mmCIF file with all atom_site columns, C-alpha atoms in Angstrom:
data_model
loop_
_atom_site.group_PDB
_atom_site.id
_atom_site.type_symbol
_atom_site.label_atom_id
_atom_site.label_alt_id
_atom_site.label_comp_id
_atom_site.label_asym_id
_atom_site.label_entity_id
_atom_site.label_seq_id
_atom_site.pdbx_PDB_ins_code
_atom_site.Cartn_x
_atom_site.Cartn_y
_atom_site.Cartn_z
_atom_site.occupancy
_atom_site.B_iso_or_equiv
_atom_site.pdbx_formal_charge
_atom_site.auth_seq_id
_atom_site.auth_comp_id
_atom_site.auth_asym_id
_atom_site.auth_atom_id
_atom_site.pdbx_PDB_model_num
ATOM 1   C CA . GLY Z 1 1   ? -36.484 105.108 34.768 1.00 0.00 ? 1   GLY Z CA 1
ATOM 2   C CA . ALA Z 1 2   ? -33.635 103.836 32.644 1.00 0.00 ? 2   ALA Z CA 1
ATOM 3   C CA . GLY Z 1 3   ? -31.286 106.435 31.285 1.00 0.00 ? 3   GLY Z CA 1
ATOM 4   C CA . VAL Z 1 4   ? -29.253 106.475 28.097 1.00 0.00 ? 4   VAL Z CA 1
ATOM 5   C CA . SER Z 1 5   ? -27.040 103.429 27.760 1.00 0.00 ? 5   SER Z CA 1
ATOM 6   C CA . GLN Z 1 6   ? -23.964 102.988 25.614 1.00 0.00 ? 6   GLN Z CA 1
ATOM 7   C CA . SER Z 1 7   ? -21.804 100.020 24.735 1.00 0.00 ? 7   SER Z CA 1
ATOM 8   C CA . PRO Z 1 8   ? -19.056 99.120  24.872 1.00 0.00 ? 8   PRO Z CA 1
ATOM 9   C CA . ARG Z 1 9   ? -17.884 101.363 27.695 1.00 0.00 ? 9   ARG Z CA 1
ATOM 10  C CA . TYR Z 1 10  ? -14.273 100.943 26.620 1.00 0.00 ? 10  TYR Z CA 1
ATOM 11  C CA . LYS Z 1 11  ? -12.850 99.996  23.251 1.00 0.00 ? 11  LYS Z CA 1
ATOM 12  C CA . VAL Z 1 12  ? -9.240  99.547  22.232 1.00 0.00 ? 12  VAL Z CA 1
ATOM 13  C CA . ALA Z 1 13  ? -8.680  99.347  18.503 1.00 0.00 ? 13  ALA Z CA 1
ATOM 14  C CA . LYS Z 1 14  ? -5.561  98.971  16.444 1.00 0.00 ? 14  LYS Z CA 1
ATOM 15  C CA . ARG Z 1 15  ? -5.054  101.701 13.883 1.00 0.00 ? 15  ARG Z CA 1
ATOM 16  C CA . GLY Z 1 16  ? -6.901  100.799 10.728 1.00 0.00 ? 16  GLY Z CA 1
ATOM 17  C CA . GLN Z 1 17  ? -9.591  98.704  12.401 1.00 0.00 ? 17  GLN Z CA 1
ATOM 18  C CA . ASP Z 1 18  ? -13.288 99.497  12.125 1.00 0.00 ? 18  ASP Z CA 1
ATOM 19  C CA . VAL Z 1 19  ? -15.327 100.075 15.291 1.00 0.00 ? 19  VAL Z CA 1
ATOM 20  C CA . ALA Z 1 20  ? -19.039 100.316 16.054 1.00 0.00 ? 20  ALA Z CA 1
ATOM 21  C CA . LEU Z 1 21  ? -20.384 102.161 19.082 1.00 0.00 ? 21  LEU Z CA 1
ATOM 22  C CA . ARG Z 1 22  ? -23.960 101.644 20.223 1.00 0.00 ? 22  ARG Z CA 1
ATOM 23  C CA . CYS Z 1 23  ? -26.393 104.018 21.914 1.00 0.00 ? 23  CYS Z CA 1
ATOM 24  C CA . ASP Z 1 24  ? -29.753 103.128 23.424 1.00 0.00 ? 24  ASP Z CA 1
ATOM 25  C CA . PRO Z 1 25  ? -31.648 106.354 24.214 1.00 0.00 ? 25  PRO Z CA 1
ATOM 26  C CA . ILE Z 1 26  ? -34.247 106.982 26.879 1.00 0.00 ? 26  ILE Z CA 1
ATOM 27  C CA . SER Z 1 27  ? -37.491 105.323 25.827 1.00 0.00 ? 27  SER Z CA 1
ATOM 28  C CA . GLY Z 1 28  ? -39.717 107.708 23.907 1.00 0.00 ? 28  GLY Z CA 1
ATOM 29  C CA . HIS Z 1 29  ? -37.022 110.272 23.203 1.00 0.00 ? 29  HIS Z CA 1
ATOM 30  C CA . VAL Z 1 30  ? -37.343 111.471 19.642 1.00 0.00 ? 30  VAL Z CA 1
ATOM 31  C CA . SER Z 1 31  ? -33.985 113.199 19.325 1.00 0.00 ? 31  SER Z CA 1
ATOM 32  C CA . LEU Z 1 32  ? -30.570 111.596 19.560 1.00 0.00 ? 32  LEU Z CA 1
ATOM 33  C CA . PHE Z 1 33  ? -27.182 113.309 19.423 1.00 0.00 ? 33  PHE Z CA 1
ATOM 34  C CA . TRP Z 1 34  ? -23.615 112.076 19.216 1.00 0.00 ? 34  TRP Z CA 1
ATOM 35  C CA . TYR Z 1 35  ? -20.755 114.125 20.659 1.00 0.00 ? 35  TYR Z CA 1
ATOM 36  C CA . GLN Z 1 36  ? -16.999 113.605 20.849 1.00 0.00 ? 36  GLN Z CA 1
ATOM 37  C CA . GLN Z 1 37  ? -15.090 114.700 23.929 1.00 0.00 ? 37  GLN Z CA 1
ATOM 38  C CA . ALA Z 1 38  ? -11.320 115.036 24.005 1.00 0.00 ? 38  ALA Z CA 1
ATOM 39  C CA . LEU Z 1 39  ? -9.490  115.128 27.320 1.00 0.00 ? 39  LEU Z CA 1
ATOM 40  C CA . GLY Z 1 40  ? -9.867  118.465 29.066 1.00 0.00 ? 40  GLY Z CA 1
ATOM 41  C CA . GLN Z 1 41  ? -12.357 119.818 26.533 1.00 0.00 ? 41  GLN Z CA 1
ATOM 42  C CA . GLY Z 1 42  ? -16.099 120.164 26.331 1.00 0.00 ? 42  GLY Z CA 1
ATOM 43  C CA . PRO Z 1 43  ? -18.057 117.768 24.126 1.00 0.00 ? 43  PRO Z CA 1
ATOM 44  C CA . GLU Z 1 44  ? -18.212 118.594 20.426 1.00 0.00 ? 44  GLU Z CA 1
ATOM 45  C CA . PHE Z 1 45  ? -21.249 117.883 18.277 1.00 0.00 ? 45  PHE Z CA 1
ATOM 46  C CA . LEU Z 1 46  ? -21.001 115.134 15.685 1.00 0.00 ? 46  LEU Z CA 1
ATOM 47  C CA . THR Z 1 47  ? -24.480 114.348 14.402 1.00 0.00 ? 47  THR Z CA 1
ATOM 48  C CA . TYR Z 1 48  ? -28.208 114.520 15.174 1.00 0.00 ? 48  TYR Z CA 1
ATOM 49  C CA . PHE Z 1 49  ? -31.195 112.253 14.526 1.00 0.00 ? 49  PHE Z CA 1
ATOM 50  C CA . GLN Z 1 50  ? -34.861 113.006 14.799 1.00 0.00 ? 50  GLN Z CA 1
ATOM 51  C CA . ASN Z 1 51  ? -36.471 109.594 14.886 1.00 0.00 ? 51  ASN Z CA 1
ATOM 52  C CA . GLU Z 1 52  ? -34.734 107.702 12.077 1.00 0.00 ? 52  GLU Z CA 1
ATOM 53  C CA . ALA Z 1 53  ? -33.837 110.784 10.040 1.00 0.00 ? 53  ALA Z CA 1
ATOM 54  C CA . GLN Z 1 54  ? -30.295 112.107 10.250 1.00 0.00 ? 54  GLN Z CA 1
ATOM 55  C CA . LEU Z 1 55  ? -30.934 115.830 10.056 1.00 0.00 ? 55  LEU Z CA 1
ATOM 56  C CA . ASP Z 1 56  ? -27.468 117.168 10.770 1.00 0.00 ? 56  ASP Z CA 1
ATOM 57  C CA . LYS Z 1 57  ? -24.133 115.468 10.272 1.00 0.00 ? 57  LYS Z CA 1
ATOM 58  C CA . SER Z 1 58  ? -22.076 118.619 10.000 1.00 0.00 ? 58  SER Z CA 1
ATOM 59  C CA . GLY Z 1 59  ? -19.837 117.684 12.925 1.00 0.00 ? 59  GLY Z CA 1
ATOM 60  C CA . LEU Z 1 60  ? -18.612 114.348 11.600 1.00 0.00 ? 60  LEU Z CA 1
ATOM 61  C CA . PRO Z 1 61  ? -14.862 114.913 11.162 1.00 0.00 ? 61  PRO Z CA 1
ATOM 62  C CA . SER Z 1 62  ? -14.371 112.808 8.058  1.00 0.00 ? 62  SER Z CA 1
ATOM 63  C CA . ASP Z 1 63  ? -16.085 110.364 5.740  1.00 0.00 ? 63  ASP Z CA 1
ATOM 64  C CA . ARG Z 1 64  ? -14.702 107.585 7.913  1.00 0.00 ? 64  ARG Z CA 1
ATOM 65  C CA . PHE Z 1 65  ? -17.430 108.410 10.422 1.00 0.00 ? 65  PHE Z CA 1
ATOM 66  C CA . PHE Z 1 66  ? -20.920 107.127 9.804  1.00 0.00 ? 66  PHE Z CA 1
ATOM 67  C CA . ALA Z 1 67  ? -24.001 107.040 12.024 1.00 0.00 ? 67  ALA Z CA 1
ATOM 68  C CA . GLU Z 1 68  ? -27.389 105.422 11.691 1.00 0.00 ? 68  GLU Z CA 1
ATOM 69  C CA . ARG Z 1 69  ? -30.633 105.015 13.605 1.00 0.00 ? 69  ARG Z CA 1
ATOM 70  C CA . PRO Z 1 70  ? -32.674 102.770 11.311 1.00 0.00 ? 70  PRO Z CA 1
ATOM 71  C CA . GLU Z 1 71  ? -35.744 102.242 13.502 1.00 0.00 ? 71  GLU Z CA 1
ATOM 72  C CA . GLY Z 1 72  ? -35.707 105.523 15.330 1.00 0.00 ? 72  GLY Z CA 1
ATOM 73  C CA . SER Z 1 73  ? -34.457 104.052 18.590 1.00 0.00 ? 73  SER Z CA 1
ATOM 74  C CA . VAL Z 1 74  ? -30.992 102.489 18.940 1.00 0.00 ? 74  VAL Z CA 1
ATOM 75  C CA . SER Z 1 75  ? -28.192 104.296 17.110 1.00 0.00 ? 75  SER Z CA 1
ATOM 76  C CA . THR Z 1 76  ? -24.785 103.129 15.989 1.00 0.00 ? 76  THR Z CA 1
ATOM 77  C CA . LEU Z 1 77  ? -21.749 105.301 15.327 1.00 0.00 ? 77  LEU Z CA 1
ATOM 78  C CA . LYS Z 1 78  ? -19.268 103.559 13.073 1.00 0.00 ? 78  LYS Z CA 1
ATOM 79  C CA . ILE Z 1 79  ? -15.693 104.630 12.521 1.00 0.00 ? 79  ILE Z CA 1
ATOM 80  C CA . GLN Z 1 80  ? -13.846 103.036 9.665  1.00 0.00 ? 80  GLN Z CA 1
ATOM 81  C CA . ARG Z 1 81  ? -10.050 102.681 9.419  1.00 0.00 ? 81  ARG Z CA 1
ATOM 82  C CA . THR Z 1 82  ? -9.517  104.209 12.866 1.00 0.00 ? 82  THR Z CA 1
ATOM 83  C CA . GLN Z 1 83  ? -6.685  106.678 13.353 1.00 0.00 ? 83  GLN Z CA 1
ATOM 84  C CA . GLN Z 1 84  ? -4.948  107.742 16.552 1.00 0.00 ? 84  GLN Z CA 1
ATOM 85  C CA . GLU Z 1 85  ? -6.668  111.119 16.439 1.00 0.00 ? 85  GLU Z CA 1
ATOM 86  C CA . ASP Z 1 86  ? -10.001 109.309 16.802 1.00 0.00 ? 86  ASP Z CA 1
ATOM 87  C CA . SER Z 1 87  ? -9.102  108.444 20.399 1.00 0.00 ? 87  SER Z CA 1
ATOM 88  C CA . ALA Z 1 88  ? -11.684 110.212 22.554 1.00 0.00 ? 88  ALA Z CA 1
ATOM 89  C CA . VAL Z 1 89  ? -14.835 109.633 24.572 1.00 0.00 ? 89  VAL Z CA 1
ATOM 90  C CA . TYR Z 1 90  ? -17.907 109.304 22.386 1.00 0.00 ? 90  TYR Z CA 1
ATOM 91  C CA . LEU Z 1 91  ? -21.043 110.509 24.116 1.00 0.00 ? 91  LEU Z CA 1
ATOM 92  C CA . CYS Z 1 92  ? -24.618 109.899 23.125 1.00 0.00 ? 92  CYS Z CA 1
ATOM 93  C CA . ALA Z 1 93  ? -27.442 112.127 24.354 1.00 0.00 ? 93  ALA Z CA 1
ATOM 94  C CA . SER Z 1 94  ? -31.174 111.959 23.902 1.00 0.00 ? 94  SER Z CA 1
ATOM 95  C CA . SER Z 1 95  ? -33.910 114.528 24.207 1.00 0.00 ? 95  SER Z CA 1
ATOM 96  C CA . LEU Z 1 96  ? -37.665 114.177 24.369 1.00 0.00 ? 96  LEU Z CA 1
ATOM 97  C CA . ARG Z 1 97  ? -38.169 116.673 21.595 1.00 0.00 ? 97  ARG Z CA 1
ATOM 98  C CA . GLY Z 1 98  ? -34.801 118.177 20.667 1.00 0.00 ? 98  GLY Z CA 1
ATOM 99  C CA . GLN Z 1 99  ? -35.079 121.698 19.303 1.00 0.00 ? 99  GLN Z CA 1
ATOM 100 C CA . GLY Z 1 100 ? -33.203 123.229 22.170 1.00 0.00 ? 100 GLY Z CA 1
ATOM 101 C CA . ARG Z 1 101 ? -34.650 121.239 25.038 1.00 0.00 ? 101 ARG Z CA 1
ATOM 102 C CA . GLU Z 1 102 ? -32.802 119.288 27.696 1.00 0.00 ? 102 GLU Z CA 1
ATOM 103 C CA . GLN Z 1 103 ? -30.392 116.584 26.587 1.00 0.00 ? 103 GLN Z CA 1
ATOM 104 C CA . TYR Z 1 104 ? -29.424 113.644 28.793 1.00 0.00 ? 104 TYR Z CA 1
ATOM 105 C CA . PHE Z 1 105 ? -26.121 111.932 28.285 1.00 0.00 ? 105 PHE Z CA 1
ATOM 106 C CA . GLY Z 1 106 ? -25.150 108.291 28.416 1.00 0.00 ? 106 GLY Z CA 1
ATOM 107 C CA . PRO Z 1 107 ? -21.991 107.094 30.172 1.00 0.00 ? 107 PRO Z CA 1
ATOM 108 C CA . GLY Z 1 108 ? -19.928 107.327 26.988 1.00 0.00 ? 108 GLY Z CA 1
ATOM 109 C CA . THR Z 1 109 ? -17.569 104.993 25.168 1.00 0.00 ? 109 THR Z CA 1
ATOM 110 C CA . ARG Z 1 110 ? -13.864 105.600 25.648 1.00 0.00 ? 110 ARG Z CA 1
ATOM 111 C CA . LEU Z 1 111 ? -12.104 104.727 22.403 1.00 0.00 ? 111 LEU Z CA 1
ATOM 112 C CA . THR Z 1 112 ? -8.358  104.267 22.387 1.00 0.00 ? 112 THR Z CA 1
ATOM 113 C CA . VAL Z 1 113 ? -6.640  103.714 19.052 1.00 0.00 ? 113 VAL Z CA 1
ATOM 114 C CA . THR Z 1 114 ? -3.158  102.221 19.328 1.00 0.00 ? 114 THR Z CA 1
ATOM 115 C CA . GLN O 2 1   ? -13.027 133.726 19.327 1.00 0.00 ? 1   GLN O CA 1
ATOM 116 C CA . LYS O 2 2   ? -14.619 130.626 20.791 1.00 0.00 ? 2   LYS O CA 1
ATOM 117 C CA . GLU O 2 3   ? -18.402 130.405 20.550 1.00 0.00 ? 3   GLU O CA 1
ATOM 118 C CA . VAL O 2 4   ? -18.811 129.600 24.249 1.00 0.00 ? 4   VAL O CA 1
ATOM 119 C CA . GLU O 2 5   ? -16.172 130.725 26.698 1.00 0.00 ? 5   GLU O CA 1
ATOM 120 C CA . GLN O 2 6   ? -15.633 129.756 30.299 1.00 0.00 ? 6   GLN O CA 1
ATOM 121 C CA . ASN O 2 7   ? -12.822 130.446 32.702 1.00 0.00 ? 7   ASN O CA 1
ATOM 122 C CA . SER O 2 8   ? -11.111 127.073 32.945 1.00 0.00 ? 8   SER O CA 1
ATOM 123 C CA . GLY O 2 9   ? -10.150 127.674 36.563 1.00 0.00 ? 9   GLY O CA 1
ATOM 124 C CA . PRO O 2 10  ? -9.514  125.893 38.737 1.00 0.00 ? 10  PRO O CA 1
ATOM 125 C CA . LEU O 2 11  ? -11.896 127.753 41.003 1.00 0.00 ? 11  LEU O CA 1
ATOM 126 C CA . SER O 2 12  ? -11.341 126.923 44.630 1.00 0.00 ? 12  SER O CA 1
ATOM 127 C CA . VAL O 2 13  ? -13.874 127.805 47.333 1.00 0.00 ? 13  VAL O CA 1
ATOM 128 C CA . PRO O 2 14  ? -14.219 126.780 50.971 1.00 0.00 ? 14  PRO O CA 1
ATOM 129 C CA . GLU O 2 15  ? -17.040 124.528 52.065 1.00 0.00 ? 15  GLU O CA 1
ATOM 130 C CA . GLY O 2 16  ? -20.208 126.520 52.730 1.00 0.00 ? 16  GLY O CA 1
ATOM 131 C CA . ALA O 2 17  ? -19.260 129.399 50.430 1.00 0.00 ? 17  ALA O CA 1
ATOM 132 C CA . ILE O 2 18  ? -20.954 130.503 47.223 1.00 0.00 ? 18  ILE O CA 1
ATOM 133 C CA . ALA O 2 19  ? -19.296 129.333 44.016 1.00 0.00 ? 19  ALA O CA 1
ATOM 134 C CA . SER O 2 20  ? -19.844 131.561 40.980 1.00 0.00 ? 20  SER O CA 1
ATOM 135 C CA . LEU O 2 21  ? -19.285 130.144 37.516 1.00 0.00 ? 21  LEU O CA 1
ATOM 136 C CA . ASN O 2 22  ? -19.455 132.308 34.417 1.00 0.00 ? 22  ASN O CA 1
ATOM 137 C CA . CYS O 2 23  ? -19.981 131.757 30.713 1.00 0.00 ? 23  CYS O CA 1
ATOM 138 C CA . THR O 2 24  ? -20.167 134.057 27.696 1.00 0.00 ? 24  THR O CA 1
ATOM 139 C CA . TYR O 2 25  ? -21.390 133.175 24.233 1.00 0.00 ? 25  TYR O CA 1
ATOM 140 C CA . SER O 2 26  ? -20.944 134.801 20.865 1.00 0.00 ? 26  SER O CA 1
ATOM 141 C CA . ASP O 2 27  ? -24.100 133.918 18.909 1.00 0.00 ? 27  ASP O CA 1
ATOM 142 C CA . ARG O 2 28  ? -26.762 136.530 19.645 1.00 0.00 ? 28  ARG O CA 1
ATOM 143 C CA . VAL O 2 29  ? -29.589 134.280 18.457 1.00 0.00 ? 29  VAL O CA 1
ATOM 144 C CA . SER O 2 30  ? -28.855 131.621 21.080 1.00 0.00 ? 30  SER O CA 1
ATOM 145 C CA . GLN O 2 31  ? -32.045 130.542 22.770 1.00 0.00 ? 31  GLN O CA 1
ATOM 146 C CA . SER O 2 32  ? -31.370 127.753 25.260 1.00 0.00 ? 32  SER O CA 1
ATOM 147 C CA . PHE O 2 33  ? -28.715 127.538 27.927 1.00 0.00 ? 33  PHE O CA 1
ATOM 148 C CA . PHE O 2 34  ? -27.647 124.642 30.092 1.00 0.00 ? 34  PHE O CA 1
ATOM 149 C CA . TRP O 2 35  ? -25.249 123.832 32.877 1.00 0.00 ? 35  TRP O CA 1
ATOM 150 C CA . TYR O 2 36  ? -23.829 120.343 33.152 1.00 0.00 ? 36  TYR O CA 1
ATOM 151 C CA . ARG O 2 37  ? -21.711 118.878 35.931 1.00 0.00 ? 37  ARG O CA 1
ATOM 152 C CA . GLN O 2 38  ? -19.050 116.350 34.990 1.00 0.00 ? 38  GLN O CA 1
ATOM 153 C CA . TYR O 2 39  ? -17.163 114.325 37.550 1.00 0.00 ? 39  TYR O CA 1
ATOM 154 C CA . SER O 2 40  ? -13.779 112.982 36.537 1.00 0.00 ? 40  SER O CA 1
ATOM 155 C CA . GLY O 2 41  ? -14.186 109.942 34.312 1.00 0.00 ? 41  GLY O CA 1
ATOM 156 C CA . LYS O 2 42  ? -17.964 110.351 34.108 1.00 0.00 ? 42  LYS O CA 1
ATOM 157 C CA . SER O 2 43  ? -20.321 111.802 31.541 1.00 0.00 ? 43  SER O CA 1
ATOM 158 C CA . PRO O 2 44  ? -22.012 115.231 31.767 1.00 0.00 ? 44  PRO O CA 1
ATOM 159 C CA . GLU O 2 45  ? -25.035 115.431 34.070 1.00 0.00 ? 45  GLU O CA 1
ATOM 160 C CA . LEU O 2 46  ? -27.650 118.119 33.465 1.00 0.00 ? 46  LEU O CA 1
ATOM 161 C CA . ILE O 2 47  ? -28.148 120.329 36.497 1.00 0.00 ? 47  ILE O CA 1
ATOM 162 C CA . MET O 2 48  ? -29.843 123.464 35.169 1.00 0.00 ? 48  MET O CA 1
ATOM 163 C CA . SER O 2 49  ? -31.562 124.770 32.076 1.00 0.00 ? 49  SER O CA 1
ATOM 164 C CA . ILE O 2 50  ? -32.597 128.386 31.448 1.00 0.00 ? 50  ILE O CA 1
ATOM 165 C CA . TYR O 2 51  ? -34.425 129.888 28.505 1.00 0.00 ? 51  TYR O CA 1
ATOM 166 C CA . SER O 2 52  ? -35.356 133.463 29.433 1.00 0.00 ? 52  SER O CA 1
ATOM 167 C CA . ASN O 2 53  ? -33.620 136.438 30.990 1.00 0.00 ? 53  ASN O CA 1
ATOM 168 C CA . GLY O 2 54  ? -33.400 136.515 34.761 1.00 0.00 ? 54  GLY O CA 1
ATOM 169 C CA . ASP O 2 55  ? -32.768 134.020 37.495 1.00 0.00 ? 55  ASP O CA 1
ATOM 170 C CA . LYS O 2 56  ? -33.851 130.422 37.871 1.00 0.00 ? 56  LYS O CA 1
ATOM 171 C CA . GLU O 2 57  ? -33.397 128.656 41.182 1.00 0.00 ? 57  GLU O CA 1
ATOM 172 C CA . ASP O 2 58  ? -33.332 124.939 41.905 1.00 0.00 ? 58  ASP O CA 1
ATOM 173 C CA . GLY O 2 59  ? -32.237 123.969 45.381 1.00 0.00 ? 59  GLY O CA 1
ATOM 174 C CA . ARG O 2 60  ? -28.712 125.254 45.979 1.00 0.00 ? 60  ARG O CA 1
ATOM 175 C CA . PHE O 2 61  ? -28.281 126.164 42.312 1.00 0.00 ? 61  PHE O CA 1
ATOM 176 C CA . THR O 2 62  ? -29.230 129.442 40.638 1.00 0.00 ? 62  THR O CA 1
ATOM 177 C CA . ALA O 2 63  ? -28.770 130.067 36.939 1.00 0.00 ? 63  ALA O CA 1
ATOM 178 C CA . GLN O 2 64  ? -28.721 133.639 35.678 1.00 0.00 ? 64  GLN O CA 1
ATOM 179 C CA . LEU O 2 65  ? -29.168 134.687 32.065 1.00 0.00 ? 65  LEU O CA 1
ATOM 180 C CA . ASN O 2 66  ? -28.570 138.073 30.456 1.00 0.00 ? 66  ASN O CA 1
ATOM 181 C CA . LYS O 2 67  ? -29.093 137.845 26.709 1.00 0.00 ? 67  LYS O CA 1
ATOM 182 C CA . ALA O 2 68  ? -28.212 141.488 26.092 1.00 0.00 ? 68  ALA O CA 1
ATOM 183 C CA . SER O 2 69  ? -24.773 140.893 27.582 1.00 0.00 ? 69  SER O CA 1
ATOM 184 C CA . GLN O 2 70  ? -24.596 137.340 26.169 1.00 0.00 ? 70  GLN O CA 1
ATOM 185 C CA . TYR O 2 71  ? -23.784 136.050 29.594 1.00 0.00 ? 71  TYR O CA 1
ATOM 186 C CA . VAL O 2 72  ? -24.979 133.114 31.669 1.00 0.00 ? 72  VAL O CA 1
ATOM 187 C CA . SER O 2 73  ? -23.837 132.170 35.134 1.00 0.00 ? 73  SER O CA 1
ATOM 188 C CA . LEU O 2 74  ? -24.324 129.476 37.735 1.00 0.00 ? 74  LEU O CA 1
ATOM 189 C CA . LEU O 2 75  ? -24.260 130.113 41.465 1.00 0.00 ? 75  LEU O CA 1
ATOM 190 C CA . ILE O 2 76  ? -23.852 127.240 43.895 1.00 0.00 ? 76  ILE O CA 1
ATOM 191 C CA . ARG O 2 77  ? -24.816 128.153 47.448 1.00 0.00 ? 77  ARG O CA 1
ATOM 192 C CA . ASP O 2 78  ? -23.525 126.311 50.522 1.00 0.00 ? 78  ASP O CA 1
ATOM 193 C CA . SER O 2 79  ? -20.886 124.570 48.414 1.00 0.00 ? 79  SER O CA 1
ATOM 194 C CA . GLN O 2 80  ? -20.038 121.034 49.435 1.00 0.00 ? 80  GLN O CA 1
ATOM 195 C CA . PRO O 2 81  ? -16.932 118.933 48.690 1.00 0.00 ? 81  PRO O CA 1
ATOM 196 C CA . SER O 2 82  ? -19.224 116.723 46.599 1.00 0.00 ? 82  SER O CA 1
ATOM 197 C CA . ASP O 2 83  ? -19.749 119.715 44.271 1.00 0.00 ? 83  ASP O CA 1
ATOM 198 C CA . SER O 2 84  ? -16.113 119.441 43.196 1.00 0.00 ? 84  SER O CA 1
ATOM 199 C CA . ALA O 2 85  ? -16.306 118.714 39.478 1.00 0.00 ? 85  ALA O CA 1
ATOM 200 C CA . THR O 2 86  ? -15.994 120.319 36.065 1.00 0.00 ? 86  THR O CA 1
ATOM 201 C CA . TYR O 2 87  ? -18.960 122.530 35.176 1.00 0.00 ? 87  TYR O CA 1
ATOM 202 C CA . LEU O 2 88  ? -19.812 122.804 31.497 1.00 0.00 ? 88  LEU O CA 1
ATOM 203 C CA . CYS O 2 89  ? -21.830 125.634 29.993 1.00 0.00 ? 89  CYS O CA 1
ATOM 204 C CA . ALA O 2 90  ? -23.778 124.640 26.872 1.00 0.00 ? 90  ALA O CA 1
ATOM 205 C CA . VAL O 2 91  ? -25.672 126.814 24.425 1.00 0.00 ? 91  VAL O CA 1
ATOM 206 C CA . ASN O 2 92  ? -28.172 126.013 21.693 1.00 0.00 ? 92  ASN O CA 1
ATOM 207 C CA . ALA O 2 93  ? -28.632 128.507 18.878 1.00 0.00 ? 93  ALA O CA 1
ATOM 208 C CA . GLY O 2 94  ? -32.100 127.354 17.950 1.00 0.00 ? 94  GLY O CA 1
ATOM 209 C CA . GLY O 2 95  ? -33.480 127.573 14.434 1.00 0.00 ? 95  GLY O CA 1
ATOM 210 C CA . THR O 2 96  ? -31.806 125.147 12.041 1.00 0.00 ? 96  THR O CA 1
ATOM 211 C CA . SER O 2 97  ? -29.268 124.091 14.647 1.00 0.00 ? 97  SER O CA 1
ATOM 212 C CA . TYR O 2 98  ? -31.715 121.298 15.556 1.00 0.00 ? 98  TYR O CA 1
ATOM 213 C CA . GLY O 2 99  ? -30.894 121.543 19.207 1.00 0.00 ? 99  GLY O CA 1
ATOM 214 C CA . LYS O 2 100 ? -27.205 120.742 18.941 1.00 0.00 ? 100 LYS O CA 1
ATOM 215 C CA . LEU O 2 101 ? -25.278 122.071 21.893 1.00 0.00 ? 101 LEU O CA 1
ATOM 216 C CA . THR O 2 102 ? -22.075 124.073 21.763 1.00 0.00 ? 102 THR O CA 1
ATOM 217 C CA . PHE O 2 103 ? -20.055 123.614 24.946 1.00 0.00 ? 103 PHE O CA 1
ATOM 218 C CA . GLY O 2 104 ? -17.456 125.683 26.686 1.00 0.00 ? 104 GLY O CA 1
ATOM 219 C CA . GLN O 2 105 ? -14.302 123.929 27.784 1.00 0.00 ? 105 GLN O CA 1
ATOM 220 C CA . GLY O 2 106 ? -15.538 123.737 31.361 1.00 0.00 ? 106 GLY O CA 1
ATOM 221 C CA . THR O 2 107 ? -14.583 125.267 34.704 1.00 0.00 ? 107 THR O CA 1
ATOM 222 C CA . ILE O 2 108 ? -12.955 123.026 37.277 1.00 0.00 ? 108 ILE O CA 1
ATOM 223 C CA . LEU O 2 109 ? -14.430 123.678 40.729 1.00 0.00 ? 109 LEU O CA 1
ATOM 224 C CA . THR O 2 110 ? -12.768 122.489 43.916 1.00 0.00 ? 110 THR O CA 1
ATOM 225 C CA . VAL O 2 111 ? -14.605 122.825 47.226 1.00 0.00 ? 111 VAL O CA 1
ATOM 226 C CA . HIS O 2 112 ? -12.214 122.316 50.122 1.00 0.00 ? 112 HIS O CA 1
ATOM 227 C CA . PRO O 2 113 ? -13.343 121.384 53.635 1.00 0.00 ? 113 PRO O CA 1
#
């Protein structure tokens, strides 16, 4: 079946621009996670949704980062007034139930802020 | 101290050998443990999950978990050049962590012909 999809795959933004990154999870997966991966590092947790509820946003690095999942399916991660330190790969993962079960990752969006 | 630690490598093994990848974690209440494989420029791919002490085998892969020692490992038997990748250990603490994963920095594995 179809896996997790993300768009765009690559995004170049000028410093100060706003960007929106989209994630389409595996159909029927209740839980959705966003992670940020810097070069040479493991992914780091940003935020978690169970259906449409954002239950944990403790990993969002600043108030410039905002995520939503209004209908409990597609999610959007928005970064306002991008900074160079926001350059990273943004990964979305979904899980059938969450709560410590397997998570499946999308291909990621590589964001470069110039 | 990092929450999840892996030897960054690189670990180099000859084709056909056993590759052994190790991971330690600091949170004693951790409940779920995962190994992901990540090829250069690609996203992490789940290869093993383990939830209880002992060994779990899947094809050429064996995951081993020892909660008392806070240690999880991945063995790859009959290593192939196509196994060359970064292997990420991921841990979930359970409870109110809502399933979020904490990753190690990854071990780079190179399998040479």
